[in-house]
Structure formats: C-alpha cells, structure tokens
mmCIF file of C-alpha atoms in Angstrom:
data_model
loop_
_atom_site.group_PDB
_atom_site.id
_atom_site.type_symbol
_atom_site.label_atom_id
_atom_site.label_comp_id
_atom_site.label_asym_id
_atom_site.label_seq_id
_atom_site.Cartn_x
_atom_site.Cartn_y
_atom_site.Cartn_z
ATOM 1 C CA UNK A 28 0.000 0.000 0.000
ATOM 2 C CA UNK A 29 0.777 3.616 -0.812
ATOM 3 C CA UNK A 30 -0.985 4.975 2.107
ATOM 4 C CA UNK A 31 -1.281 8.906 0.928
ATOM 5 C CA UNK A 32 0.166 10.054 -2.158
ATOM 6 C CA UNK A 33 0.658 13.778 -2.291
ATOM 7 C CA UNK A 34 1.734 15.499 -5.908
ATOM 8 C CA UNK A 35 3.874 17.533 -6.380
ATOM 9 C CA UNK A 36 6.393 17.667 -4.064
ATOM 10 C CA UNK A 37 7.320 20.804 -4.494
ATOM 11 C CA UNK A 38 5.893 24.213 -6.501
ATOM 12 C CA UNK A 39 6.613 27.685 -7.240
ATOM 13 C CA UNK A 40 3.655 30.127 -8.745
ATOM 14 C CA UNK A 41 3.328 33.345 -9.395
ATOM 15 C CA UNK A 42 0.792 35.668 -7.975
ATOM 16 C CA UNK A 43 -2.565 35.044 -9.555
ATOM 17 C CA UNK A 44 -2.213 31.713 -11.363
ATOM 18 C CA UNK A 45 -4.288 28.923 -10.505
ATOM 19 C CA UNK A 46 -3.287 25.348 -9.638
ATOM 20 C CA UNK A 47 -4.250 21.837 -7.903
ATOM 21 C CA UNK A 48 -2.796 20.140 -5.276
ATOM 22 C CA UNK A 49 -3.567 16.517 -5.982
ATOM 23 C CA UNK A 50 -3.864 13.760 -2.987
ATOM 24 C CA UNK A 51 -4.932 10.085 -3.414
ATOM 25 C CA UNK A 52 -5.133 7.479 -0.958
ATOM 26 C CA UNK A 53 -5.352 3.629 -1.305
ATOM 27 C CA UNK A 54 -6.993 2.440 1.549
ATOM 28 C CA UNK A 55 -10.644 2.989 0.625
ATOM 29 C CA UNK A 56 -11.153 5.780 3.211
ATOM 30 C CA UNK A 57 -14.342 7.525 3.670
ATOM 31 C CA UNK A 58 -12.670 10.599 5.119
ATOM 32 C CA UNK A 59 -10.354 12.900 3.826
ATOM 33 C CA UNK A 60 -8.780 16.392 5.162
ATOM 34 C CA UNK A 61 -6.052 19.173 4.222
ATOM 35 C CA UNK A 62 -4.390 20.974 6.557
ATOM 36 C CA UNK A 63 -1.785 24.078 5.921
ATOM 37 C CA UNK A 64 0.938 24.040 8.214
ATOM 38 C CA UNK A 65 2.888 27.121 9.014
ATOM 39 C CA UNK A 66 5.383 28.186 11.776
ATOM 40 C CA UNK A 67 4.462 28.901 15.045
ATOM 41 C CA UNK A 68 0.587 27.863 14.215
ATOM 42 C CA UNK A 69 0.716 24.534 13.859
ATOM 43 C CA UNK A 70 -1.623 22.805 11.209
ATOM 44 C CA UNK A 71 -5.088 24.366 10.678
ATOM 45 C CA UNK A 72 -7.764 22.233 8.868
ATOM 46 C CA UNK A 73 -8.971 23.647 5.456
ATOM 47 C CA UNK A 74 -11.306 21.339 4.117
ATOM 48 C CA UNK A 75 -12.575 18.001 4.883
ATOM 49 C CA UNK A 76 -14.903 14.920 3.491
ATOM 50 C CA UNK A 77 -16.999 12.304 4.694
ATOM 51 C CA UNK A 78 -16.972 10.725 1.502
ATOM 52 C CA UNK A 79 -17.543 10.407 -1.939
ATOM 53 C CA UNK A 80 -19.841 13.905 -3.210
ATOM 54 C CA UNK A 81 -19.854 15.067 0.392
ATOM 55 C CA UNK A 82 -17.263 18.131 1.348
ATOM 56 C CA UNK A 83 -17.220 20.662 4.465
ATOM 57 C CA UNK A 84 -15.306 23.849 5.350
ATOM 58 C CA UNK A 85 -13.080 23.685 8.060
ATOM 59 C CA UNK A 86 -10.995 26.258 10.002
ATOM 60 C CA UNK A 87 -9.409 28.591 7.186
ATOM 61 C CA UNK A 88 -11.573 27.535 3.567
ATOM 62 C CA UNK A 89 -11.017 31.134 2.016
ATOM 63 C CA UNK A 90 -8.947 30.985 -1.441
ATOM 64 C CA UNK A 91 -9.677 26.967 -1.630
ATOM 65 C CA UNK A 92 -11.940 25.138 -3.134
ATOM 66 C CA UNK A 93 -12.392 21.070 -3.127
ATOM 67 C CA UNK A 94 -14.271 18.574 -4.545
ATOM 68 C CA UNK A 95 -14.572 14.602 -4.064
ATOM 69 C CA UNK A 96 -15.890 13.003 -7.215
ATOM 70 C CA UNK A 97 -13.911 9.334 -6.034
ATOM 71 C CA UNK A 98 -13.366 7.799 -2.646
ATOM 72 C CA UNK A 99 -9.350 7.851 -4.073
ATOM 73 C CA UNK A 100 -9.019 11.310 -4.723
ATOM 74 C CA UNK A 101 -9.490 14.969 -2.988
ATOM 75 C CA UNK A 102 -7.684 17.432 -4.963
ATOM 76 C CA UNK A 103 -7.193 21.422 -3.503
ATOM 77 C CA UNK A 104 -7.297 24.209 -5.778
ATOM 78 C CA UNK A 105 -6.433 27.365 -5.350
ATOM 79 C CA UNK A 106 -7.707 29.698 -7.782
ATOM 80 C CA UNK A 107 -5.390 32.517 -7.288
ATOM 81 C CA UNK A 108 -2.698 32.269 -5.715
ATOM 82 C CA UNK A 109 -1.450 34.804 -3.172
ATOM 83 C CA UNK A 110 1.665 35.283 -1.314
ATOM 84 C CA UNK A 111 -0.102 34.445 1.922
ATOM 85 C CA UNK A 112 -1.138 30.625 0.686
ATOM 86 C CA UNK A 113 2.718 29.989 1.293
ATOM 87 C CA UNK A 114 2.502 27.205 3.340
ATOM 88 C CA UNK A 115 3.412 23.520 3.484
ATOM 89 C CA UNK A 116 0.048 21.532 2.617
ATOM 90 C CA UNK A 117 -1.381 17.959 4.209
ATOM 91 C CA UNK A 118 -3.669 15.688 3.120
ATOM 92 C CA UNK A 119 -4.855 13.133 5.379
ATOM 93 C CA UNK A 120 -7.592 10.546 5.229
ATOM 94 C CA UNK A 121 -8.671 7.993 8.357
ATOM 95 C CA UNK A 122 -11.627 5.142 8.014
ATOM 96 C CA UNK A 123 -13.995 6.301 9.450
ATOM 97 C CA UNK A 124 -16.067 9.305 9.836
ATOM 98 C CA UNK A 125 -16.567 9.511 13.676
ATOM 99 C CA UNK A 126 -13.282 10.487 13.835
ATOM 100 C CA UNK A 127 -12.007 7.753 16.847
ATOM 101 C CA UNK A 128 -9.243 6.703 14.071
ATOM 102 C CA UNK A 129 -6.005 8.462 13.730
ATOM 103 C CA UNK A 130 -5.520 9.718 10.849
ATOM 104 C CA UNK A 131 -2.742 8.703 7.638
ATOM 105 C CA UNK A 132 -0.898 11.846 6.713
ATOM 106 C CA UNK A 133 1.061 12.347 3.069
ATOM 107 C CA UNK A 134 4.159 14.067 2.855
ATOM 108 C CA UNK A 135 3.270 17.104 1.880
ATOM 109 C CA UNK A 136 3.569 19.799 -0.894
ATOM 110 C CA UNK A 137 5.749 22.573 0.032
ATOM 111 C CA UNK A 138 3.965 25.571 -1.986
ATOM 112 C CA UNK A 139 5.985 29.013 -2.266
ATOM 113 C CA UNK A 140 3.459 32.057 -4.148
ATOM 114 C CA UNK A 141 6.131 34.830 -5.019
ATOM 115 C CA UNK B 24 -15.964 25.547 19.424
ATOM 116 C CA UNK B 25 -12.901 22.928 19.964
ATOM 117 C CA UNK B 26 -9.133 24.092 20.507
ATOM 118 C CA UNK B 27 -5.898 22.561 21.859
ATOM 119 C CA UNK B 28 -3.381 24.074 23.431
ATOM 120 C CA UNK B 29 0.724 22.785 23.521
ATOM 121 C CA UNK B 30 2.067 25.853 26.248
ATOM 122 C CA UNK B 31 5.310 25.389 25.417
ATOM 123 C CA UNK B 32 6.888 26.097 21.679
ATOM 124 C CA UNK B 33 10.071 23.821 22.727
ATOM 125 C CA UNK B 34 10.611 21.094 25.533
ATOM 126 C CA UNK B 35 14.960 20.371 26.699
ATOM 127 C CA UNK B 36 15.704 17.060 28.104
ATOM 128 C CA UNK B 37 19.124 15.192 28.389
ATOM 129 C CA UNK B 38 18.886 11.771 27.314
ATOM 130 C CA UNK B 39 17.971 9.008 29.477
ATOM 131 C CA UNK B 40 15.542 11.675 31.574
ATOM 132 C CA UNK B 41 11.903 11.098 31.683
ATOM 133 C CA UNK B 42 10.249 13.830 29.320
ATOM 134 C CA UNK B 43 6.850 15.476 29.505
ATOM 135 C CA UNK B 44 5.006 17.295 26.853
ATOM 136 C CA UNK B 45 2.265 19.181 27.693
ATOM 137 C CA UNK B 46 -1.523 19.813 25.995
ATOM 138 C CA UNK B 47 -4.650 20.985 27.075
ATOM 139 C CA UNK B 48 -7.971 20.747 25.227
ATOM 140 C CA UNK B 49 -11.412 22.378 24.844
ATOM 141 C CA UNK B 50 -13.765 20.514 23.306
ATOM 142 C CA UNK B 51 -18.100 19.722 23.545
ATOM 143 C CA UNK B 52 -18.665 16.435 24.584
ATOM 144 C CA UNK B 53 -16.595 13.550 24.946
ATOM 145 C CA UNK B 54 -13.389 14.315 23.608
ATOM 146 C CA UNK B 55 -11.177 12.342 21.082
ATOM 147 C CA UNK B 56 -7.661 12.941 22.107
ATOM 148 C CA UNK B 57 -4.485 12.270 19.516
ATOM 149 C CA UNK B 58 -0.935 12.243 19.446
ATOM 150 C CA UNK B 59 1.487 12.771 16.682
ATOM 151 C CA UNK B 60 5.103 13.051 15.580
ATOM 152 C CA UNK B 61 6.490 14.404 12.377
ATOM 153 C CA UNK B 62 10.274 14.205 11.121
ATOM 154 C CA UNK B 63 12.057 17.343 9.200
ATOM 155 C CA UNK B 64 10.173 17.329 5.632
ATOM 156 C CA UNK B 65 7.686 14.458 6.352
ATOM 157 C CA UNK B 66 4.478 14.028 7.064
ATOM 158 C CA UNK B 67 2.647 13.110 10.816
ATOM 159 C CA UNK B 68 2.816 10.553 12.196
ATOM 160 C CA UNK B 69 0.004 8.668 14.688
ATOM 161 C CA UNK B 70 1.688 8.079 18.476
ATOM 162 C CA UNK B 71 -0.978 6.881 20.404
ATOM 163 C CA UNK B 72 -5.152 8.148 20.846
ATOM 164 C CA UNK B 73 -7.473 8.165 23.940
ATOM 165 C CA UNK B 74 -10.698 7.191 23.312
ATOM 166 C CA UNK B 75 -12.257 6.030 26.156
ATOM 167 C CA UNK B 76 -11.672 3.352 29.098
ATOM 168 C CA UNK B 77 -7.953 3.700 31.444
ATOM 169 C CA UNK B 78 -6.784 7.353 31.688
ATOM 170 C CA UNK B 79 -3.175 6.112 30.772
ATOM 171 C CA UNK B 80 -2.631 4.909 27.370
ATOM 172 C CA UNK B 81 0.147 3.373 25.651
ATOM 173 C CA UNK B 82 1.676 4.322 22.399
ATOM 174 C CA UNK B 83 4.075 3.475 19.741
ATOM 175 C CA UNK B 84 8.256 4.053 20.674
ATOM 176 C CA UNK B 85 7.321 3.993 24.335
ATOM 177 C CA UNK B 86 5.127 6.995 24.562
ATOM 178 C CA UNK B 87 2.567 6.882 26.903
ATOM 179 C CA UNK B 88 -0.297 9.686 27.922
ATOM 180 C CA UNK B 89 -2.691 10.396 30.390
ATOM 181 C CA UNK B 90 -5.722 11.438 30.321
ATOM 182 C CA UNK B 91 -7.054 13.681 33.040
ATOM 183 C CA UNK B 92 -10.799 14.966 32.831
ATOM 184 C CA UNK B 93 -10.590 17.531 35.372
ATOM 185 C CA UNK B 94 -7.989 19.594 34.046
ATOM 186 C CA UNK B 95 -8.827 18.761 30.647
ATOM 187 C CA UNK B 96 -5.302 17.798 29.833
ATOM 188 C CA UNK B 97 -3.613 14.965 28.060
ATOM 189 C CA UNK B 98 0.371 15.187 28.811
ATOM 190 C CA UNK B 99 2.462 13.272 26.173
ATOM 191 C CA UNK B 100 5.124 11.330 28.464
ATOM 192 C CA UNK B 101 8.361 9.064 27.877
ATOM 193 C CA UNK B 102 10.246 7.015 31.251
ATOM 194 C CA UNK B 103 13.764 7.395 28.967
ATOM 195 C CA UNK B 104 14.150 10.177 26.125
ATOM 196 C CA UNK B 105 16.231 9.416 23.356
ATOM 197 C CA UNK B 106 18.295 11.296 21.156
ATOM 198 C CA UNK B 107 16.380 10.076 18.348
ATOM 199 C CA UNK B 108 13.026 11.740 19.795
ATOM 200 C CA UNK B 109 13.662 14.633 19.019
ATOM 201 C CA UNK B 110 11.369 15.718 16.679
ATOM 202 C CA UNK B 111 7.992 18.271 16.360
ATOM 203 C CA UNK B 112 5.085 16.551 18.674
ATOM 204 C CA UNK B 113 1.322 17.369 18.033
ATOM 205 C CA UNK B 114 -1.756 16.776 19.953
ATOM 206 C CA UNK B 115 -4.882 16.930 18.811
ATOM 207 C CA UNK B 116 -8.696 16.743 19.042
ATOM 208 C CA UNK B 117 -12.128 15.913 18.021
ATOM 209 C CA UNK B 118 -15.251 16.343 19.871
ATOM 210 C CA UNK B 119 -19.152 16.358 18.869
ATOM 211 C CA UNK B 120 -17.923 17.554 15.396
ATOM 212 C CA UNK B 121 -15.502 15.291 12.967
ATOM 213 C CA UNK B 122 -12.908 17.902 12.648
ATOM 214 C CA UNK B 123 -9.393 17.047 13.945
ATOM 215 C CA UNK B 124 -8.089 20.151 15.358
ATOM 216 C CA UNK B 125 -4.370 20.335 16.392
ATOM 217 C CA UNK B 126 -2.152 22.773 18.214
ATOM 218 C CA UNK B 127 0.625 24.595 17.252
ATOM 219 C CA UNK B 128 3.068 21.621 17.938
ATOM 220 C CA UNK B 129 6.187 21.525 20.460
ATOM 221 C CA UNK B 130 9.501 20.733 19.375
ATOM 222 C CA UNK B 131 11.234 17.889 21.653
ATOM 223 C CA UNK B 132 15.147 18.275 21.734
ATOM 224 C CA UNK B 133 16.991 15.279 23.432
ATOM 225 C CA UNK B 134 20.535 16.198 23.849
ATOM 226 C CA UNK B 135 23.442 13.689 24.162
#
C-alpha cells in the first residue's frame, strides 16, 4: 500500500495563477482532510470529506476550493494564488467518519506564491 | 468551538531523563484525544489516541499519555528520552464535530 500520495512535491507560482494540489489514498477511506501548516501555528484544517460527493469547510476555507468526485481522490485548488497561501500543505484521510481513528498523513507539498 | 493548546513552543531534556510534553484541550462532549510526531520534511505521524476506558494509554516508541478529565489535559510522556526523539510533537482533538483540530506543535530536543 501507498498509504497517501501527495503530488507535487514541491511548486513555485506566481501571484494570480491557478493550480491543484492533488492527494490520493489507497486504503478505501471515507474521510479525507487538508491541513496548511505554518510556523508557530501549527496545522489548521482547510477542508474536509466524509466521503464520496460530500465536502465541508473547516478552520481557514477562504482561497480553496475542493471537490470529491472518487473515494481515491481529494484534490485542492487554489484559484489565485497569493503570497499568503505559502505554506506547506497535508492531506490526510482515516476510516472512518466519527473520527475515533487516527488519521494517515502524506508528505506534503511545500507551496511558495512569489 | 474545539481548541488545543501545547504551552510550550520547545521542551529540553538530556537523554535518558523522563520527558513530559504538555496539551490541554477544549472541546463539547466527549473528547477524542491524539498524538502525533512528524520528522524534518515528512508528514505526521500517529503516536498513540485516547478514546475512552484507562486514563493512561500506551503508544508506539514507548510513549505513553494520560488522560485527566478535570484539568482537561492529556500530557504526552516518555520514562527514557532518546536522542532520536527529538522531533515536532502534536496533539490533537475531536469532539461532537468530525474535525481534527491540532495545536501549534512543540519541538522535543533530546541532547546527548
């Protein structure tokens, strides 16, 4: 098993342009998150799903949007990109959606907006 | 609304010295309380979770918590630190909602 593939590793964008974050996890989840992590704050949770067609705003949603057309996938997109969504970004999923599981983190994707 | 809090931004400890680090929670209900470790340019990793049942519970790498309703705590604790525990530690929590919500993480240096 994978566990949770995060891609890419690594970007650089410019002010203004648009991209997706891409996650997919192997282990027929029901729940998926992202989190932003950034120093001195810790991770905050962005967006989450309970499943399949089903997503939720969590802590800091503005300048994200997600959607969950396959248990696999959750991809983030930010639709223009400012300096302030430099962050490094998590996705996570767990098996249930009670949330007594701990949850399987990806590496990360370290995103710089210049 | 849930929170955590992790009062200190970095824990000291010599090697072979028990190590405490600290988190306190606010949460509706019953809480669900987590523990996790993450590595320079990697993701978390789970420790150990309280759920319900004995206020102490037992993790992975010899971590152990405890669980204390009262002061609404949930102290992340090691008999013998090792060098190679030092790392960023995060607790977190979820409650009557699904949402895990961490703190801002403490960073565990074990010197030689």
């Amino acid at each position: 098993n994978a566990g949770v593939t995060q891609t890419p590793k690594f970007q650089v964008l410019k002010t203004g342009q648009s991209m997706t974050l891409q996650c997919a996890q192997d282990m027929n989840h029901e729940y998926m998150s992202w989190y932003r992590q950034d120093p001195g704050m810790g991770l905050r949770l962005i967006h989450y799903s309970v499943g399949a067609g089903i997503t939720d705003q969590g802590e800091v949603p503005n300048g994200y949007n997600v959607s969950r057309s396959t248990t696999e996938d959750f991809p983030l997109r930010l639709l223009s990109a400012a300096p302030s969504q430099t962050s490094v970004y998590f996705c996570a999923s767990r098996s249930d959606r009670g949330g007594n599981q701990p949850q399987h983190f990806g590496d990360g994707t370290r995103l710089s907006i210049l | 609304a849930q929170s955590v809090a992790q009062p200190e931004d970095q824990v000291n400890v010599a090697e072979g010295n028990p190590l405490t680090v600290k988190c306190t929670y606010s949460v509706s209900g019953n809480p669900y309380l987590f523990w996790y470790v993450q590595y320079p340019n990697r993701g978390l990793q789970f420790l150990l979770k309280y759920i319900t049942g004995d206020n102490l519970v037992k993790g992975s790498y010899g971590f152990e918590a405890e669980f204390n309703k009262s002061q609404t705590s949930f102290h992340l604790k090691k008999p013998s630190a090792l060098v190679s525990d030092s790392a960023l530690y995060f607790c977190a929590v979820s409650g009557a909602t699904n949402k895990l919500i961490f703190g801002t993480g403490t960073l565990l240096a074990v010197q030689p």
